[in-house]
Coordinates of C-alpha atoms in Angstrom, one line a residue:
Chain S
M7 CA -24.3 -135.0 7.4
L8 CA -24.4 -133.1 10.1
K9 CA -26.8 -135.4 11.9
A10 CA -23.4 -138.4 11.0
K11 CA -21.3 -135.9 12.5
R12 CA -22.9 -135.4 15.3
G13 CA -22.6 -139.6 16.2
D14 CA -25.9 -140.5 13.9
V15 CA -24.4 -144.0 12.2
S16 CA -27.9 -144.6 10.3
A17 CA -27.1 -140.6 8.2
F18 CA -23.1 -142.4 7.8
G19 CA -24.9 -144.9 6.5
D20 CA -27.0 -143.4 3.8
L21 CA -23.4 -141.0 2.7
V22 CA -21.6 -144.3 2.6
E23 CA -24.5 -144.8 0.0
S24 CA -24.1 -141.5 -2.0
H25 CA -19.9 -141.6 -1.8
Q26 CA -18.8 -145.6 -2.2
R27 CA -18.9 -145.1 -5.8
S28 CA -16.4 -142.4 -5.6
V29 CA -14.4 -144.0 -3.3
Y30 CA -14.6 -147.3 -5.4
S31 CA -13.3 -146.0 -7.9
I32 CA -10.4 -144.1 -6.0
V33 CA -8.8 -146.7 -4.3
S34 CA -9.4 -149.6 -6.9
R35 CA -7.4 -147.6 -9.1
I36 CA -4.3 -147.1 -7.1
I37 CA -4.8 -150.5 -5.7
T38 CA -5.7 -153.2 -7.6
N39 CA -6.5 -156.6 -5.4
R40 CA -10.1 -156.5 -5.9
D41 CA -10.7 -158.2 -2.7
D42 CA -8.5 -155.8 -0.6
V43 CA -10.1 -153.3 -2.5
D44 CA -13.0 -154.3 -0.3
D45 CA -11.6 -153.5 3.1
V46 CA -9.8 -150.5 2.0
V47 CA -13.0 -149.0 1.0
Q48 CA -14.2 -150.0 5.0
E49 CA -11.5 -149.6 6.4
V50 CA -11.9 -145.6 4.3
F51 CA -16.1 -145.6 6.0
V52 CA -14.1 -146.1 9.3
L53 CA -12.2 -144.2 9.6
A54 CA -14.1 -141.4 8.4
Y55 CA -16.7 -141.8 10.7
Q56 CA -13.9 -142.0 14.0
S57 CA -12.7 -138.3 11.7
M58 CA -16.3 -137.0 11.6
R59 CA -16.1 -134.9 14.1
G60 CA -13.1 -133.3 13.0
F61 CA -14.1 -132.2 9.5
R62 CA -14.3 -128.5 9.9
Q63 CA -15.7 -128.2 6.1
E64 CA -13.6 -125.5 5.0
A65 CA -14.0 -128.0 1.9
R66 CA -16.5 -130.4 1.1
F67 CA -17.5 -133.2 2.3
S68 CA -16.2 -135.9 -0.7
T69 CA -12.8 -133.6 -1.1
W70 CA -12.3 -135.0 2.8
L71 CA -13.4 -138.1 2.2
H72 CA -11.2 -138.8 -0.7
S73 CA -7.7 -137.4 1.4
I74 CA -8.5 -140.4 3.6
A75 CA -9.1 -143.0 0.7
V76 CA -6.2 -141.7 -1.0
N77 CA -4.2 -141.7 2.3
T78 CA -5.4 -145.0 3.4
S79 CA -5.0 -147.1 0.1
L80 CA -0.9 -145.6 -0.5
K81 CA -0.8 -146.8 3.8
H82 CA -2.7 -150.5 2.5
L83 CA 0.2 -150.2 -0.2
N84 CA 3.0 -150.1 2.2
K85 CA 1.6 -152.1 3.9
M86 CA 1.1 -155.1 1.6
K87 CA 3.4 -154.6 -0.8
I88 CA 0.9 -156.2 -3.4
R89 CA 2.3 -154.1 -6.1
Q90 CA 4.6 -156.7 -7.9
A91 CA 2.1 -159.5 -7.2
V92 CA -0.3 -158.6 -9.3
S93 CA -1.2 -159.3 -12.3
I94 CA -3.2 -157.7 -14.8
D95 CA -4.4 -161.2 -16.4
D96 CA -5.6 -162.0 -12.5
P97 CA -8.3 -163.9 -13.8
D98 CA -9.9 -163.4 -9.8
T99 CA -9.0 -159.3 -10.4
G100 CA -11.1 -159.7 -13.8
L101 CA -9.6 -156.1 -14.3
A102 CA -9.0 -157.6 -17.9
E103 CA -11.9 -158.4 -18.5
T104 CA -13.5 -154.9 -17.7
L105 CA -10.7 -153.5 -19.8
S106 CA -12.0 -154.9 -22.4
S107 CA -14.6 -153.5 -23.2
G108 CA -13.6 -149.9 -24.5
S109 CA -15.1 -148.6 -27.3
G110 CA -14.3 -149.0 -30.8
D111 CA -16.8 -150.8 -33.9
S112 CA -14.3 -153.5 -35.5
V113 CA -12.4 -155.3 -33.9
E114 CA -10.1 -154.1 -34.5
S115 CA -9.7 -151.6 -33.5
K116 CA -11.2 -153.2 -30.1
A117 CA -8.4 -155.2 -29.5
L118 CA -6.1 -151.8 -29.9
D119 CA -7.9 -150.1 -27.5
R120 CA -7.7 -153.4 -25.6
E121 CA -4.6 -153.0 -25.6
Q122 CA -4.1 -149.5 -25.1
N123 CA -6.3 -149.9 -22.3
Q124 CA -3.8 -152.3 -20.4
A125 CA -0.2 -150.6 -21.6
V126 CA -1.2 -147.8 -19.6
R127 CA -2.7 -149.4 -16.6
K128 CA 0.6 -150.8 -16.5
A129 CA 2.1 -147.8 -17.0
V130 CA 0.4 -146.6 -14.0
E131 CA 0.7 -149.1 -11.7
S132 CA 4.8 -148.8 -12.8
L133 CA 5.0 -146.0 -10.8
P134 CA 5.6 -144.7 -7.5
D135 CA 2.5 -144.5 -5.3
K136 CA 2.8 -141.3 -4.6
H137 CA 3.0 -139.9 -8.2
R138 CA 0.6 -143.0 -8.7
A139 CA -1.8 -141.0 -7.1
V140 CA -1.8 -137.9 -8.4
V141 CA -2.1 -139.4 -12.0
V142 CA -4.8 -141.4 -10.5
L143 CA -6.6 -137.9 -8.9
H144 CA -5.8 -135.7 -11.8
Y145 CA -6.5 -138.3 -15.2
F146 CA -9.2 -140.1 -13.7
E147 CA -10.7 -138.4 -11.0
G148 CA -10.4 -134.7 -12.5
Y149 CA -9.1 -133.0 -9.4
S150 CA -7.1 -129.8 -10.2
C151 CA -3.8 -130.1 -8.6
D152 CA -4.6 -127.8 -5.9
E153 CA -6.9 -129.5 -4.6
I154 CA -4.6 -132.4 -5.4
A155 CA -1.9 -130.5 -3.5
G156 CA -4.4 -129.9 -0.4
I157 CA -5.7 -133.6 -0.6
L158 CA -2.3 -135.0 -0.5
N159 CA -1.4 -131.9 1.9
C160 CA 1.7 -131.1 0.2
S161 CA 2.5 -127.4 -2.3
V162 CA 1.2 -127.6 -5.4
G163 CA 5.2 -127.5 -7.7
T164 CA 5.0 -130.8 -5.8
V165 CA 2.2 -132.3 -6.9
W166 CA 2.7 -130.9 -10.6
S167 CA 6.7 -132.1 -10.5
R168 CA 5.5 -135.3 -9.1
L169 CA 2.6 -135.2 -13.0
H170 CA 5.6 -134.9 -14.5
Y171 CA 7.6 -137.5 -13.6
A172 CA 5.1 -139.7 -14.0
C173 CA 5.0 -138.8 -17.6
K174 CA 8.2 -139.0 -18.1
K175 CA 8.5 -142.2 -16.6
M176 CA 5.6 -143.9 -18.6
R177 CA 6.7 -142.1 -21.4
G178 CA 8.9 -145.0 -21.9
R179 CA 6.5 -147.4 -21.0
L180 CA 4.1 -146.4 -23.7
E181 CA 6.5 -147.4 -27.1
W182 CA 3.4 -147.2 -29.1
L183 CA 2.9 -143.7 -28.9
D184 CA 5.3 -142.7 -30.6
C185 CA 3.8 -144.4 -33.8
Chain D
M29 CA 19.5 -122.3 -21.8
F30 CA 18.1 -121.5 -18.9
C31 CA 16.2 -124.3 -19.9
F32 CA 16.2 -125.2 -16.0
K33 CA 13.7 -122.3 -16.0
Y34 CA 11.8 -122.9 -18.1
R35 CA 11.6 -126.9 -17.4
R36 CA 9.6 -126.4 -13.8
K37 CA 7.0 -125.1 -16.0
L38 CA 6.3 -126.7 -18.9
M39 CA 3.9 -129.7 -17.8
R40 CA 1.5 -127.0 -16.7
Y41 CA 1.9 -125.6 -19.8
V42 CA 1.2 -129.2 -21.6
E43 CA -1.2 -129.3 -19.1
G44 CA -2.5 -125.5 -20.0
E45 CA -2.2 -124.4 -16.4
L46 CA 0.2 -121.2 -17.0
H47 CA -1.9 -117.9 -18.1
G48 CA -0.2 -114.2 -19.6
K49 CA 3.1 -114.2 -19.4
V50 CA 4.2 -116.4 -17.4
R51 CA 2.4 -118.7 -20.8
L52 CA 3.4 -116.4 -22.7
A53 CA 7.8 -116.4 -22.1
V54 CA 7.5 -120.3 -21.8
G55 CA 6.1 -120.5 -25.2
E56 CA 8.8 -117.9 -26.7
H57 CA 11.5 -119.7 -25.9
I58 CA 10.0 -123.8 -26.2
A59 CA 9.8 -122.2 -30.0
R60 CA 13.2 -121.1 -30.0
C61 CA 14.6 -124.3 -27.7
G62 CA 14.4 -127.9 -30.0
K63 CA 15.3 -129.7 -26.9
C64 CA 12.3 -128.3 -25.1
M65 CA 9.6 -128.5 -27.2
A66 CA 11.1 -131.8 -27.8
E67 CA 10.6 -132.8 -24.1
V68 CA 6.6 -130.7 -24.4
E69 CA 4.9 -133.2 -27.4
R70 CA 5.9 -135.9 -25.3
L71 CA 4.7 -135.1 -22.2
R72 CA 1.0 -133.9 -24.7
A73 CA 1.5 -136.9 -25.5
V74 CA 1.3 -139.1 -22.3
S75 CA -1.2 -136.1 -20.7
S76 CA -3.6 -136.6 -23.8
T77 CA -3.9 -140.1 -24.1
L78 CA -4.4 -140.5 -20.1
H79 CA -7.2 -137.6 -20.7
K80 CA -8.4 -139.8 -22.7
V81 CA -8.0 -143.6 -21.6
D82 CA -10.4 -145.6 -20.2
F83 CA -9.3 -147.1 -17.2
P84 CA -12.1 -148.2 -15.8
A85 CA -12.8 -148.6 -11.4
V86 CA -14.5 -152.4 -9.6
D87 CA -18.1 -151.4 -8.7
P88 CA -18.7 -151.1 -5.0
A89 CA -20.1 -153.8 -3.5
P90 CA -23.6 -154.1 -2.6
D91 CA -23.1 -154.8 1.4
T92 CA -20.7 -152.2 1.2
R93 CA -22.8 -150.4 4.2
E94 CA -23.8 -153.0 5.9
R95 CA -20.5 -154.4 6.5
V96 CA -19.5 -150.4 7.5
L97 CA -21.6 -150.6 9.8
A98 CA -21.0 -153.1 11.0
R99 CA -16.6 -152.8 11.3
I100 CA -18.0 -149.5 13.1
A101 CA -19.6 -150.6 15.7
Q102 CA -17.3 -153.5 16.2
A103 CA -14.4 -150.5 16.5
E104 CA -17.1 -149.2 19.5
R105 CA -15.4 -152.2 21.2
P106 CA -11.6 -151.8 22.2
P107 CA -12.1 -148.4 23.9
R108 CA -14.4 -150.5 26.8
R109 CA -11.9 -153.6 26.6
G110 CA -8.6 -151.0 27.5
F111 CA -10.9 -149.5 30.4
A112 CA -12.0 -152.7 31.9
L113 CA -8.4 -154.2 31.1
G114 CA -7.1 -150.5 33.4
M115 CA -10.2 -151.0 34.9
A116 CA -8.3 -154.3 36.3
S117 CA -4.3 -153.7 36.5
A118 CA -5.6 -150.1 39.0
T119 CA -7.3 -152.4 41.1
A120 CA -5.3 -155.4 40.9
L121 CA -2.1 -152.8 41.4
A122 CA -4.3 -151.5 44.6
S123 CA -4.8 -154.9 46.4
L124 CA -0.8 -155.0 45.3
I125 CA -0.1 -152.1 47.5
V126 CA -2.6 -153.5 50.1
A127 CA -1.3 -156.3 50.3
A128 CA 2.4 -155.7 50.9
I129 CA 1.4 -152.5 53.6
L130 CA -0.3 -155.8 55.4
V131 CA 3.2 -157.6 54.6
I132 CA 4.8 -154.7 56.5
H133 CA 3.0 -153.9 59.6
S134 CA 1.4 -157.2 60.5
S135 CA 3.1 -158.6 63.3
N136 CA 1.7 -162.2 63.3
I137 CA 2.7 -162.8 59.4
P138 CA 6.5 -163.9 59.9
V139 CA 8.4 -161.5 58.4
P140 CA 11.3 -162.5 56.5
R141 CA 14.8 -161.1 58.7
P142 CA 17.6 -159.9 57.1
V143 CA 20.8 -160.8 58.3
D144 CA 21.7 -157.6 59.7
E145 CA 19.0 -156.2 61.4
N146 CA 19.9 -152.0 60.0
S147 CA 20.0 -153.9 56.7
F148 CA 15.8 -154.2 56.6
V149 CA 15.5 -150.8 56.1
E150 CA 18.7 -149.1 55.0
R151 CA 19.7 -152.2 52.1
P152 CA 23.6 -151.9 51.6
T153 CA 24.9 -150.3 48.8
R154 CA 26.2 -150.6 45.8
D155 CA 28.9 -149.7 47.7
A156 CA 28.6 -152.2 50.0
Y157 CA 30.1 -155.3 48.0
P158 CA 33.3 -154.8 46.9
D159 CA 32.8 -156.9 44.2
P160 CA 29.6 -156.9 41.6
P161 CA 27.2 -159.8 42.3
T162 CA 27.2 -161.7 39.5
T163 CA 26.7 -165.7 40.6
K164 CA 23.8 -166.4 42.8
S165 CA 26.4 -167.5 46.1
S166 CA 27.3 -163.2 45.7
V167 CA 23.8 -162.6 45.8
E168 CA 22.5 -161.5 48.9
V169 CA 19.7 -164.0 50.0
V170 CA 17.9 -162.8 52.7
E171 CA 17.4 -166.0 54.9
A172 CA 13.6 -166.1 56.6
P173 CA 13.4 -168.1 59.9
G174 CA 13.5 -171.6 59.4
E175 CA 12.8 -171.7 55.6
S176 CA 15.7 -172.8 53.9
V177 CA 18.5 -170.9 51.9
D178 CA 17.5 -172.1 48.5
N179 CA 13.9 -171.1 49.0
A180 CA 14.0 -167.4 49.4
A181 CA 16.6 -167.2 47.1
A182 CA 13.7 -168.0 44.6
R183 CA 11.2 -166.0 47.4
D184 CA 13.8 -163.0 45.9
L185 CA 13.3 -163.6 42.3
G186 CA 9.6 -164.0 42.2
K187 CA 9.7 -167.4 41.3
T188 CA 8.4 -169.7 43.9
G189 CA 8.7 -170.2 47.8
P190 CA 5.7 -170.3 50.9
S191 CA 5.6 -166.3 51.0
I192 CA 2.7 -164.7 51.7
M193 CA 3.8 -163.2 48.9
S194 CA 2.9 -165.7 46.5
G195 CA -0.7 -164.9 45.8
V196 CA -0.6 -161.8 45.2
S197 CA 2.7 -161.9 42.3
S198 CA 0.2 -164.6 40.5
S199 CA -2.1 -161.3 40.4
T200 CA 0.1 -159.3 38.8
P201 CA 0.2 -160.6 34.7
A202 CA -3.3 -158.9 35.1
P203 CA -2.1 -155.3 35.6
A204 CA 1.3 -155.9 32.9
A205 CA -0.7 -157.2 29.7
A206 CA -2.8 -154.2 30.3
P207 CA -0.8 -151.6 29.2
R208 CA 0.0 -153.8 26.3
E209 CA -2.9 -153.7 25.1
E210 CA -3.8 -150.0 25.6
D211 CA -0.2 -149.0 24.0
K212 CA -1.7 -151.5 20.7
I213 CA -4.8 -149.6 20.4
S214 CA -2.9 -146.3 21.4
R215 CA -0.1 -147.0 18.7
K216 CA -2.8 -148.7 15.7
D217 CA -4.3 -145.6 16.4
S218 CA -1.8 -143.5 15.7
A219 CA -0.2 -144.8 12.6
D220 CA -3.9 -144.5 10.8
S221 CA -3.9 -140.8 12.1
E222 CA -0.7 -140.3 10.7
L223 CA -1.7 -141.1 6.5
V224 CA -5.2 -139.9 6.8
G225 CA -4.2 -136.2 9.5
N226 CA -3.9 -133.4 7.7
K227 CA -3.0 -130.1 8.7
E228 CA -4.2 -128.3 6.0
M229 CA -7.3 -129.9 5.0
P230 CA -11.2 -130.5 7.0
G231 CA -9.2 -133.9 7.3
P232 CA -8.9 -136.4 10.0
A233 CA -6.7 -133.7 12.7
G234 CA -4.0 -135.2 14.9
P235 CA -4.4 -138.9 16.9
V236 CA -7.6 -140.7 15.8
T237 CA -8.5 -141.7 19.5
R238 CA -11.3 -144.1 20.7
S239 CA -12.6 -141.4 22.9
A240 CA -13.1 -138.8 19.8
A241 CA -15.1 -141.5 18.3
P242 CA -18.6 -140.5 18.4
A243 CA -20.6 -143.0 19.7
P244 CA -22.6 -144.1 17.0
L245 CA -25.5 -146.4 17.9
A246 CA -28.3 -145.3 20.2
S247 CA -29.5 -148.1 20.6
P248 CA -26.7 -151.2 20.8
P249 CA -26.5 -151.5 25.5
C250 CA -22.5 -151.4 25.4
L251 CA -22.7 -147.7 23.4
E252 CA -24.9 -146.8 25.9
E253 CA -23.0 -148.2 28.7
A254 CA -20.3 -146.4 26.8
K255 CA -21.3 -143.2 27.5
V256 CA -21.8 -143.2 30.9
P257 CA -19.7 -140.3 32.5
K258 CA -16.4 -142.0 33.8
T259 CA -17.1 -141.3 37.1
Q260 CA -19.9 -143.3 37.4
E261 CA -19.3 -146.5 36.3
A262 CA -16.1 -145.7 38.6
G263 CA -18.7 -145.7 41.8
D264 CA -20.4 -148.4 40.9
L265 CA -17.8 -150.5 40.8
T266 CA -19.9 -152.4 43.4
A267 CA -23.3 -152.1 41.7
S268 CA -24.9 -155.7 40.5
S269 CA -25.5 -153.9 37.6
G270 CA -21.6 -152.9 36.6
A271 CA -21.4 -156.0 34.5
S272 CA -17.9 -157.1 34.0
V273 CA -16.3 -154.0 35.3
A274 CA -18.1 -154.5 38.2
A275 CA -16.9 -158.1 37.9
F276 CA -13.3 -156.9 38.4
S277 CA -13.9 -155.2 41.9
A278 CA -15.1 -158.1 43.9
A279 CA -12.0 -160.2 42.6
P280 CA -9.7 -158.3 40.8
S281 CA -6.4 -160.7 39.8
E282 CA -8.6 -163.4 38.7
K283 CA -11.6 -162.5 37.3
A284 CA -10.2 -159.5 35.4
Q285 CA -7.8 -162.2 33.8
E286 CA -10.8 -164.3 33.4
T287 CA -13.2 -162.2 31.8
A288 CA -10.2 -159.8 29.2
T289 CA -9.2 -163.6 27.9
R290 CA -13.3 -164.7 27.3
E291 CA -13.8 -161.4 25.7
V292 CA -10.6 -161.7 23.6
G293 CA -12.0 -164.6 22.5
L294 CA -15.9 -163.7 20.9
D295 CA -15.7 -164.0 17.7
K296 CA -15.1 -160.2 16.2
S297 CA -16.4 -161.4 12.7
D298 CA -20.1 -160.4 14.5
P299 CA -19.6 -157.8 16.7
L300 CA -23.3 -157.8 17.9
R301 CA -23.2 -162.0 18.2
A302 CA -20.1 -160.5 20.6
V303 CA -22.5 -157.5 21.9
V304 CA -25.2 -159.9 22.7
E305 CA -22.3 -162.7 24.8
S306 CA -20.9 -160.4 26.0
E307 CA -24.6 -158.8 27.8
D308 CA -25.8 -162.1 29.0
R309 CA -22.5 -162.6 30.9
A310 CA -23.3 -160.2 32.0
G311 CA -27.0 -160.6 32.8
R312 CA -28.5 -157.6 31.3
L313 CA -29.2 -159.2 28.0
D314 CA -33.2 -159.3 29.5
R315 CA -33.2 -155.5 29.7
A316 CA -31.3 -154.4 26.5
V317 CA -33.5 -156.1 24.1
A318 CA -36.5 -154.5 26.1
T319 CA -34.3 -151.2 25.7
Q320 CA -34.3 -151.8 22.0
K321 CA -37.8 -152.9 21.8
Q322 CA -38.1 -149.6 23.1
V323 CA -36.0 -147.9 20.5
L324 CA -37.7 -149.3 17.7
V325 CA -41.6 -149.0 19.3
D326 CA -40.4 -144.9 19.3
N327 CA -38.8 -145.3 15.7
P328 CA -40.3 -148.8 14.2
E329 CA -37.3 -148.0 11.0
D330 CA -34.4 -148.6 13.3
E331 CA -32.5 -150.7 11.3
Q332 CA -30.2 -151.1 14.1
A333 CA -32.0 -152.2 17.0
L334 CA -33.5 -154.2 14.5
R335 CA -30.3 -156.4 14.0
F336 CA -29.5 -156.2 18.0
L337 CA -33.0 -158.3 18.1
L338 CA -31.9 -160.5 15.3
A339 CA -28.7 -161.0 17.0
A340 CA -30.3 -162.0 20.2
H341 CA -33.2 -164.1 19.0
Q342 CA -30.8 -165.7 17.2
Y343 CA -28.4 -166.1 20.5
Q344 CA -31.1 -167.8 22.4
N345 CA -32.3 -170.0 19.9
Q346 CA -36.2 -167.9 19.7
H347 CA -36.0 -168.5 15.7
K348 CA -39.8 -168.0 14.7
Q349 CA -39.1 -164.0 17.1
A350 CA -36.1 -164.0 14.8
I351 CA -37.6 -164.9 12.0
E352 CA -40.0 -161.7 12.6
V353 CA -37.7 -160.1 12.5
L354 CA -35.5 -160.8 9.8
D355 CA -38.8 -160.2 7.7
R356 CA -38.9 -156.9 8.6
L357 CA -34.8 -156.0 7.9
I358 CA -35.9 -157.8 4.3
A359 CA -37.7 -155.1 3.5
K360 CA -35.5 -153.1 4.1
R361 CA -32.8 -154.8 3.0
P362 CA -34.2 -157.1 -0.3
N363 CA -30.3 -156.7 -1.7
N364 CA -28.6 -158.5 0.8
P365 CA -28.0 -162.2 0.7
R366 CA -27.1 -162.4 4.5
L367 CA -30.5 -162.3 5.5
Y368 CA -32.4 -164.4 3.2
K369 CA -29.7 -167.4 4.6
D370 CA -30.5 -166.4 8.2
L371 CA -34.0 -167.0 7.6
G372 CA -33.7 -170.3 6.1
S373 CA -31.9 -170.7 8.6
A374 CA -33.8 -170.2 11.0
Q375 CA -36.5 -171.9 9.4
L376 CA -35.7 -175.1 9.4
A377 CA -35.2 -174.9 12.7
L378 CA -38.6 -174.8 13.4
G379 CA -38.9 -177.7 10.3
Q380 CA -40.3 -175.5 7.2
K381 CA -38.2 -177.2 4.8
S382 CA -39.5 -175.5 1.8
E383 CA -40.3 -171.9 3.4
A384 CA -36.5 -172.7 4.0
V385 CA -35.8 -173.8 0.1
S386 CA -37.3 -171.2 -0.6
A387 CA -35.2 -168.0 1.5
W388 CA -32.2 -169.6 0.3
K389 CA -33.0 -169.6 -3.5
K390 CA -33.9 -166.0 -2.9
G391 CA -30.3 -165.3 -1.4
L392 CA -28.8 -166.5 -4.7
E393 CA -30.3 -165.0 -6.7
V394 CA -29.6 -161.8 -4.9
D395 CA -25.8 -162.9 -6.3
P396 CA -26.1 -165.4 -8.5
T397 CA -21.8 -164.8 -9.0
S398 CA -20.9 -165.6 -5.4
D399 CA -22.1 -167.1 -2.8
K400 CA -20.5 -164.3 0.3
S401 CA -23.1 -165.6 2.8
G402 CA -22.5 -169.1 2.9
I403 CA -25.7 -170.0 2.1
I404 CA -24.8 -173.4 0.2
P405 CA -22.9 -174.8 2.1
A406 CA -25.5 -174.1 4.7
A407 CA -28.1 -175.7 2.2
K408 CA -25.6 -178.5 1.8
S409 CA -24.7 -179.1 6.0
A410 CA -29.2 -178.9 5.8
G411 CA -29.1 -181.9 3.3
V412 CA -31.5 -179.4 0.8
L413 CA -29.0 -178.2 -1.6
P414 CA -29.8 -181.2 -4.2
E415 CA -33.8 -179.7 -3.7
I416 CA -32.1 -176.1 -4.9
K417 CA -30.2 -177.7 -7.5
S418 CA -32.9 -179.4 -9.8
A419 CA -35.0 -176.4 -8.8
Y420 CA -32.6 -174.5 -11.0
H421 CA -32.5 -177.1 -13.3
N422 CA -35.4 -177.6 -14.1
Q423 CA -36.2 -173.9 -14.6
L424 CA -33.5 -174.5 -17.3
E425 CA -35.2 -176.8 -19.2
K426 CA -38.2 -173.8 -19.6
K427 CA -35.7 -171.3 -19.8
P428 CA -32.8 -172.5 -21.3
S429 CA -31.6 -168.9 -21.4
D430 CA -31.8 -167.7 -17.9
T431 CA -28.5 -167.0 -17.6
K432 CA -28.7 -165.9 -13.6
A433 CA -30.1 -170.2 -12.8
Q434 CA -26.9 -170.8 -14.8
K435 CA -24.4 -168.5 -13.3
I436 CA -26.4 -170.3 -9.4
L437 CA -25.8 -174.0 -10.7
E438 CA -22.9 -173.1 -11.7
M439 CA -21.1 -171.7 -7.8
I440 CA -22.8 -174.5 -6.7
E441 CA -20.5 -176.9 -9.2
A442 CA -17.5 -175.0 -7.4
A443 CA -19.0 -175.3 -4.6
K444 CA -18.9 -179.0 -4.1

């Protein structure tokens, strides 16, 4: 990483390879269009490269990189306003197919898993961008709320508040939870 | 009662983030308050679902590294262009000032003579006009001897007219255009950094300026040039090796504009190609290639140098040398279909048809689901697509379960 900080492109390329999976994970969960994901991930790494000298190593590199990933994704959503346009069943995104690979032994339980996964995904997608980012980071990336506060540059109270709001809003969309 | 005190803590309670006395107090309240109990149950249901639900992420693209590095190389180019345009505008401005001085001080040049001799030095103030000059007839027209009133008016408006300034005014678009370009870059940078900037986290603090970005490539010559101190570059303006910057100093306005237009018009999809073209225009391509070869002598694995050489050989139609470089790159990146596509193209240019078919087949097999590198169109235009197709048909006949061949054939059909 020190080499990359000094401007060694090859070393930065190694960092890209080692962190691309986690960046893809965050970006693709915040934005859903497959083609946009590639572009945004590349933009994240380019921004990271351009800002490497400003990285003070007070936090882990991955946390710093993920903060860029989240902010770039939110910026992208702001710019493109694509949420309404993207469908979970869009064949281009392949998300429905991916979601269908849920665990379960019987055909019925697989179908149920798939249905529930889709419902959750839709519920997450329906959230406002900043709330969605908090949900993705906390529930799917395993960050604590303290860490999320650092990533999003806001107070821990704000993170909890957004999480509370997000859960309440999603609850309305996950009616099967009542059963 | 007093639910609002606890409501804010319910989410933390559900997530198990409250401890000690606070958790106890919230727990006691929930036990007494039906509303809060119901809220906790709802939150818990959602939370536990989210913890266990499968929310699949997209797998990384196989060539993410290459694309990122290419974009970094591309991003390195704007500052140079901005600097070049900046130099162009500065030079044009300087020439404008010099021309203006010449106009004023040269006694041989017919200076526009004002109607009132005194008003040439001290132009009438607004108070001198009893009515605001709203119509053409009320605008002061300074008429030169032997010059029609219409021409003088047009000249004063900066449009046309037989004035010595007309030659200078044609250069004004260059200085006017340059700051806009630079403004655009800095606006984009500051917009980018707005979201990325993070005062608490060690994120990219403050606006991301191009100058703050490290020059990443030890090899490509355009970046070597970027490392040259500004003073040196400015001092070498008249040197023939100063590339486009020197070209501006020779004849500031027109050349600056011409070069800027050419640079903007480059194919940005291939940054290295753009670098090669730029070096060639500056007459320094041979030197750049020699520099890259020297880099490879020191470090035979330097991928950036190899890629630059490849772009240079392709640009100069040196197919044999391009194939040599491609072989080395493929050894490093065997899963990059683009390299196979280029290899096939180079081999075909040398008349090695069967080798080209073989290379393109390998490229298709690397990623049988998509042809992002454009192998199928290339094979189609080269007339070898039927050959590739029949090869995969044969493969399928021998082994019907060959999914790779199936997918490639589907892709070829879809491309048709």
